[in-house]
PDB file of C-alpha atoms in Angstrom:
ATOM      1  CA  MET A  17      -0.077  -0.160   0.087  1.00  0.00           C
ATOM      2  CA  ASN A  18       1.369   3.257  -0.896  1.00  0.00           C
ATOM      3  CA  SER A  19       1.287   6.870   1.282  1.00  0.00           C
ATOM      4  CA  ARG A  20      -1.195   8.091  -1.208  1.00  0.00           C
ATOM      5  CA  SER A  21      -3.683   5.476  -1.009  1.00  0.00           C
ATOM      6  CA  ARG A  22      -3.187   5.417   2.782  1.00  0.00           C
ATOM      7  CA  PHE A  23      -4.221   9.044   2.829  1.00  0.00           C
ATOM      8  CA  ASP A  24      -7.279   8.357   0.480  1.00  0.00           C
ATOM      9  CA  VAL A  25      -9.794  10.363   3.030  1.00  0.00           C
ATOM     10  CA  ILE A  26     -13.237  10.308   0.539  1.00  0.00           C
ATOM     11  CA  GLY A  27     -14.404   7.320   2.078  1.00  0.00           C
ATOM     12  CA  LEU A  28     -14.027   9.033   5.841  1.00  0.00           C
ATOM     13  CA  LEU A  29     -16.007  12.222   4.467  1.00  0.00           C
ATOM     14  CA  GLY A  30     -19.515  10.465   5.713  1.00  0.00           C
ATOM     15  CA  PRO A  31     -18.184   9.661   9.286  1.00  0.00           C
ATOM     16  CA  LEU A  32     -16.315  12.688   9.624  1.00  0.00           C
ATOM     17  CA  ARG A  33     -19.537  15.233   8.590  1.00  0.00           C
ATOM     18  CA  ARG A  34     -21.386  12.986  10.747  1.00  0.00           C
ATOM     19  CA  TYR A  35     -18.984  13.548  13.721  1.00  0.00           C
ATOM     20  CA  ALA A  36     -18.558  17.085  13.584  1.00  0.00           C
ATOM     21  CA  MET A  37     -22.365  17.511  13.503  1.00  0.00           C
ATOM     22  CA  VAL A  38     -23.021  15.688  16.650  1.00  0.00           C
ATOM     23  CA  LEU A  39     -19.759  17.935  17.949  1.00  0.00           C
ATOM     24  CA  THR A  40     -20.759  21.446  16.689  1.00  0.00           C
ATOM     25  CA  ARG A  41     -24.940  20.846  16.023  1.00  0.00           C
ATOM     26  CA  ASP A  42     -24.683  23.392  13.085  1.00  0.00           C
ATOM     27  CA  GLU A  43     -24.253  22.141   9.379  1.00  0.00           C
ATOM     28  CA  THR A  44     -22.299  25.089   8.662  1.00  0.00           C
ATOM     29  CA  GLU A  45     -20.282  24.613  11.673  1.00  0.00           C
ATOM     30  CA  ALA A  46     -19.734  20.877  10.849  1.00  0.00           C
ATOM     31  CA  GLU A  47     -18.714  21.739   7.470  1.00  0.00           C
ATOM     32  CA  ASP A  48     -15.771  23.846   8.845  1.00  0.00           C
ATOM     33  CA  LEU A  49     -14.465  21.575  11.073  1.00  0.00           C
ATOM     34  CA  VAL A  50     -14.147  18.618   8.726  1.00  0.00           C
ATOM     35  CA  HIS A  51     -12.334  21.054   6.446  1.00  0.00           C
ATOM     36  CA  ASP A  52     -10.673  22.346   9.092  1.00  0.00           C
ATOM     37  CA  ALA A  53      -9.521  18.981  10.581  1.00  0.00           C
ATOM     38  CA  LEU A  54      -8.756  17.509   7.163  1.00  0.00           C
ATOM     39  CA  VAL A  55      -6.342  20.356   6.639  1.00  0.00           C
ATOM     40  CA  ARG A  56      -4.622  19.897   9.902  1.00  0.00           C
ATOM     41  CA  ALA A  57      -4.427  16.112   9.263  1.00  0.00           C
ATOM     42  CA  TYR A  58      -2.587  17.061   5.640  1.00  0.00           C
ATOM     43  CA  GLU A  59       0.014  19.687   7.428  1.00  0.00           C
ATOM     44  CA  ARG A  60       0.880  16.653   9.796  1.00  0.00           C
ATOM     45  CA  HIS A  61       0.475  14.021   8.026  1.00  0.00           C
ATOM     46  CA  HIS A  62       4.058  13.018   9.277  1.00  0.00           C
ATOM     47  CA  THR A  63       2.677  12.385  12.720  1.00  0.00           C
ATOM     48  CA  PHE A  64       0.583   9.276  11.546  1.00  0.00           C
ATOM     49  CA  ARG A  65       1.523   6.277  12.751  1.00  0.00           C
ATOM     50  CA  SER A  66       1.832   4.065   9.618  1.00  0.00           C
ATOM     51  CA  SER A  67       0.414   0.968  11.686  1.00  0.00           C
ATOM     52  CA  GLY A  68      -2.378   3.197  12.776  1.00  0.00           C
ATOM     53  CA  SER A  69      -5.769   3.545  11.797  1.00  0.00           C
ATOM     54  CA  LEU A  70      -6.822   6.305   9.632  1.00  0.00           C
ATOM     55  CA  ARG A  71     -10.073   6.581  10.570  1.00  0.00           C
ATOM     56  CA  THR A  72      -9.493   6.833  14.329  1.00  0.00           C
ATOM     57  CA  TRP A  73      -6.480   9.315  13.480  1.00  0.00           C
ATOM     58  CA  LEU A  74      -8.752  11.661  11.425  1.00  0.00           C
ATOM     59  CA  PHE A  75     -11.383  11.453  13.934  1.00  0.00           C
ATOM     60  CA  SER A  76      -8.831  12.284  17.312  1.00  0.00           C
ATOM     61  CA  VAL A  77      -7.715  15.224  14.523  1.00  0.00           C
ATOM     62  CA  LEU A  78     -11.766  16.541  14.099  1.00  0.00           C
ATOM     63  CA  HIS A  79     -12.226  16.287  18.108  1.00  0.00           C
ATOM     64  CA  ASN A  80      -8.570  18.137  18.519  1.00  0.00           C
ATOM     65  CA  ARG A  81      -9.445  20.675  16.213  1.00  0.00           C
ATOM     66  CA  PHE A  82     -13.325  21.328  17.927  1.00  0.00           C
ATOM     67  CA  VAL A  83     -11.610  21.269  21.366  1.00  0.00           C
ATOM     68  CA  ASP A  84      -9.180  23.864  20.225  1.00  0.00           C
ATOM     69  CA  ALA A  85     -12.090  25.952  19.167  1.00  0.00           C
ATOM     70  CA  GLN A  86     -14.397  26.118  21.539  1.00  0.00           C
ATOM     71  CA  ARG A  87     -11.234  27.121  23.742  1.00  0.00           C
ATOM     72  CA  ARG A  88     -10.828  30.137  21.778  1.00  0.00           C
ATOM     73  CA  LYS A  89     -14.465  30.979  21.875  1.00  0.00           C
ATOM     74  CA  THR A  90     -14.419  30.272  25.609  1.00  0.00           C
ATOM     75  CA  ALA A  91     -11.273  32.576  26.012  1.00  0.00           C
ATOM     76  CA  GLU A  92     -12.583  34.950  23.478  1.00  0.00           C
ATOM     77  CA  ALA A  93     -16.095  35.158  25.475  1.00  0.00           C
ATOM     78  CA  ALA A  94     -13.999  35.644  28.837  1.00  0.00           C
ATOM     79  CA  ARG A  95     -12.324  38.765  27.066  1.00  0.00           C
ATOM     80  CA  VAL A  96     -15.709  40.528  25.917  1.00  0.00           C
ATOM     81  CA  ARG A  97     -16.940  39.830  29.190  1.00  0.00           C
ATOM     82  CA  HIS A  98     -13.657  41.979  30.743  1.00  0.00           C
ATOM     83  CA  MET A  99     -13.422  44.610  28.522  1.00  0.00           C
ATOM     84  CA  ALA A 100     -17.523  44.929  28.917  1.00  0.00           C
ATOM     85  CA  GLY A 101     -16.916  45.535  32.676  1.00  0.00           C
ATOM     86  CA  ALA A 102     -14.091  47.874  32.070  1.00  0.00           C
ATOM     87  CA  ILE A 103     -15.871  49.905  29.589  1.00  0.00           C
ATOM     88  CA  GLU A 104     -18.954  50.068  32.475  1.00  0.00           C
ATOM     89  CA  THR A 105     -16.179  51.832  34.417  1.00  0.00           C
ATOM     90  CA  ILE A 106     -15.459  54.417  32.188  1.00  0.00           C
ATOM     91  CA  ALA A 107     -17.730  57.701  32.501  1.00  0.00           C
ATOM     92  CA  PRO A 108     -19.679  58.373  29.845  1.00  0.00           C
ATOM     93  CA  ALA A 109     -18.493  61.858  28.007  1.00  0.00           C
ATOM     94  CA  ASP A 110     -20.145  64.998  29.297  1.00  0.00           C
ATOM     95  CA  GLN A 111     -22.699  66.693  26.909  1.00  0.00           C
ATOM     96  CA  GLU A 112     -20.697  69.219  25.954  1.00  0.00           C
ATOM     97  CA  SER A 113     -17.511  66.779  24.831  1.00  0.00           C
ATOM     98  CA  SER A 114     -20.097  64.466  22.759  1.00  0.00           C
ATOM     99  CA  VAL A 115     -21.611  67.766  21.170  1.00  0.00           C
ATOM    100  CA  ARG A 116     -18.233  68.770  20.186  1.00  0.00           C
ATOM    101  CA  LEU A 117     -16.955  65.378  19.196  1.00  0.00           C
ATOM    102  CA  GLN A 118     -19.861  65.468  16.629  1.00  0.00           C
ATOM    103  CA  GLN A 119     -19.502  68.364  15.517  1.00  0.00           C
ATOM    104  CA  VAL A 120     -15.901  67.835  14.668  1.00  0.00           C
ATOM    105  CA  ARG A 121     -16.972  64.555  12.899  1.00  0.00           C
ATOM    106  CA  GLN A 122     -19.447  65.884  11.082  1.00  0.00           C
ATOM    107  CA  ALA A 123     -16.809  68.736  10.042  1.00  0.00           C
ATOM    108  CA  PHE A 124     -14.234  65.599   8.849  1.00  0.00           C
ATOM    109  CA  LEU A 125     -17.367  63.995   7.034  1.00  0.00           C
ATOM    110  CA  ASN A 126     -18.207  67.010   5.444  1.00  0.00           C
ATOM    111  CA  LEU A 127     -14.815  67.588   3.846  1.00  0.00           C
ATOM    112  CA  PRO A 128     -14.235  66.671   0.016  1.00  0.00           C
ATOM    113  CA  GLU A 129     -14.371  63.340  -0.654  1.00  0.00           C
ATOM    114  CA  GLU A 130     -10.221  63.479  -1.733  1.00  0.00           C
ATOM    115  CA  GLN A 131      -9.080  65.409   1.257  1.00  0.00           C
ATOM    116  CA  ARG A 132     -11.233  63.231   3.404  1.00  0.00           C
ATOM    117  CA  ALA A 133      -9.596  60.021   2.371  1.00  0.00           C
ATOM    118  CA  ALA A 134      -5.948  61.592   2.705  1.00  0.00           C
ATOM    119  CA  LEU A 135      -6.734  62.789   5.887  1.00  0.00           C
ATOM    120  CA  HIS A 136      -8.234  59.788   7.151  1.00  0.00           C
ATOM    121  CA  LEU A 137      -5.510  57.638   5.651  1.00  0.00           C
ATOM    122  CA  VAL A 138      -2.595  59.802   7.610  1.00  0.00           C
ATOM    123  CA  ALA A 139      -4.421  61.099  10.579  1.00  0.00           C
ATOM    124  CA  VAL A 140      -6.231  58.277  11.885  1.00  0.00           C
ATOM    125  CA  GLU A 141      -4.768  54.953   9.639  1.00  0.00           C
ATOM    126  CA  GLY A 142      -1.623  55.980  10.545  1.00  0.00           C
ATOM    127  CA  LEU A 143       0.143  55.725   7.268  1.00  0.00           C
ATOM    128  CA  SER A 144       3.057  57.631   6.445  1.00  0.00           C
ATOM    129  CA  TYR A 145       2.443  60.415   3.441  1.00  0.00           C
ATOM    130  CA  GLN A 146       4.531  57.972   0.892  1.00  0.00           C
ATOM    131  CA  ASP A 147       2.530  55.220   1.290  1.00  0.00           C
ATOM    132  CA  ALA A 148      -1.160  57.175   1.924  1.00  0.00           C
ATOM    133  CA  ALA A 149      -0.075  58.638  -1.741  1.00  0.00           C
ATOM    134  CA  GLY A 150       0.707  55.251  -3.175  1.00  0.00           C
ATOM    135  CA  ALA A 151      -2.708  54.010  -1.654  1.00  0.00           C
ATOM    136  CA  LEU A 152      -4.375  56.929  -3.199  1.00  0.00           C
ATOM    137  CA  GLY A 153      -2.584  56.455  -6.434  1.00  0.00           C
ATOM    138  CA  ILE A 154      -1.520  59.918  -6.470  1.00  0.00           C
ATOM    139  CA  PRO A 155       1.750  62.079  -6.215  1.00  0.00           C
ATOM    140  CA  LEU A 156       3.393  63.007  -2.694  1.00  0.00           C
ATOM    141  CA  GLY A 157       3.114  66.456  -3.100  1.00  0.00           C
ATOM    142  CA  THR A 158      -0.850  65.967  -3.834  1.00  0.00           C
ATOM    143  CA  LEU A 159      -1.264  64.115  -0.973  1.00  0.00           C
ATOM    144  CA  MET A 160       0.424  67.020   0.859  1.00  0.00           C
ATOM    145  CA  SER A 161      -1.676  69.376  -0.654  1.00  0.00           C
ATOM    146  CA  ARG A 162      -5.064  67.738   0.119  1.00  0.00           C
ATOM    147  CA  ILE A 163      -3.848  66.988   3.775  1.00  0.00           C
ATOM    148  CA  GLY A 164      -2.891  70.395   4.194  1.00  0.00           C
ATOM    149  CA  ARG A 165      -6.306  72.058   2.479  1.00  0.00           C
ATOM    150  CA  ALA A 166      -8.695  69.469   5.003  1.00  0.00           C
ATOM    151  CA  ARG A 167      -6.192  70.800   7.905  1.00  0.00           C
ATOM    152  CA  ALA A 168      -6.915  74.003   7.157  1.00  0.00           C
ATOM    153  CA  LEU A 169     -10.679  74.137   6.517  1.00  0.00           C
ATOM    154  CA  LEU A 170     -10.945  71.993  10.199  1.00  0.00           C
ATOM    155  CA  ARG A 171      -9.391  74.845  11.570  1.00  0.00           C
ATOM    156  CA  SER A 172     -11.076  77.651   9.876  1.00  0.00           C
ATOM    157  CA  LEU A 173     -14.371  75.513  11.610  1.00  0.00           C
ATOM    158  CA  GLU A 174     -12.429  75.410  14.730  1.00  0.00           C
ATOM    159  CA  ASP A 175     -11.768  79.628  14.694  1.00  0.00           C
ATOM    160  CA  GLY A 176     -15.191  79.833  13.997  1.00  0.00           C
ATOM    161  CA  THR A 177     -14.228  81.685  10.832  1.00  0.00           C
ATOM    162  CA  SER A 178     -16.252  79.074   8.735  1.00  0.00           C
ATOM    163  CA  THR A 179     -19.154  76.707  10.061  1.00  0.00           C
ATOM    164  CA  ILE A 180     -20.325  73.216   8.946  1.00  0.00           C
ATOM    165  CA  SER A 181     -23.487  74.376   7.238  1.00  0.00           C
ATOM    166  CA  GLN A 182     -21.412  76.747   5.026  1.00  0.00           C
ATOM    167  CA  GLN A 183     -19.281  74.100   3.702  1.00  0.00           C
ATOM    168  CA  GLU A 184     -22.315  71.276   3.054  1.00  0.00           C
ATOM    169  CA  GLY A 185     -23.220  70.938  -0.412  1.00  0.00           C
ATOM    170  CA  ARG A 186     -20.189  72.485  -1.248  1.00  0.00           C
ATOM    171  CA  ALA A 187     -17.223  70.344  -3.259  1.00  0.00           C
ATOM    172  CA  HIS A 188     -14.587  72.919  -3.010  1.00  0.00           C
ATOM    173  CA  PRO A 189     -15.186  75.478  -0.587  1.00  0.00           C
ATOM    174  CA  ASN A 190     -12.219  77.608  -0.933  1.00  0.00           C
ATOM    175  CA  LEU A 191     -13.295  78.172  -4.793  1.00  0.00           C
ATOM    176  CA  ARG A 192     -15.684  80.247  -6.305  1.00  0.00           C
ATOM    177  CA  ILE A 193     -16.511  80.963  -9.874  1.00  0.00           C
ATOM    178  CA  VAL A 194     -15.602  83.898 -11.310  1.00  0.00           C
ATOM    179  CA  GLY A 195     -17.463  85.562 -14.286  1.00  0.00           C
ATOM    180  CA  GLY A 196     -19.068  83.254 -16.607  1.00  0.00           C
ATOM    181  CA  SER A 197     -23.120  83.378 -17.057  1.00  0.00           C
ATOM    182  CA  ASP A 198     -25.482  82.927 -15.059  1.00  0.00           C
ATOM    183  CA  GLY A 199     -28.170  81.382 -16.997  1.00  0.00           C
TER     184      GLY A 199
END
């Protein structure tokens, strides 16, 4: 018997699926578990003893993958509970801070799309100017210009020289049309 026929698992798929279904009680999770177990078995095929039963070994791999997944779920649930407890101890922002945060958020969202995207990549995502320019497919100078204009617009809001309502609906708030006809 060569090693290829020794690891022919097609005939074992039915029993593996049934066992996975018993463990998970969900058809989709059972299919995922069987797939995960077969991938693990393939990766660890060198641990299979040639004198052993492939069926028993695969059931063992499947069971161990299920137990590992349950441990991960339990640990994740514990982390979520811990974080939920920590969040409950944090005092909510006062009304003034909440209003101010909403104003800043709205001002950011009202920026022209190209300025908003550039500022987000650099200020929020932490990309370098070079990486952000690459992500947007624009020259570095163009990115720096967009960020500068976005920051200036946000500063003008902060200084009170501009309001959110003045910016709404205007793609380029610092540009104005000169000349032309009104018709």
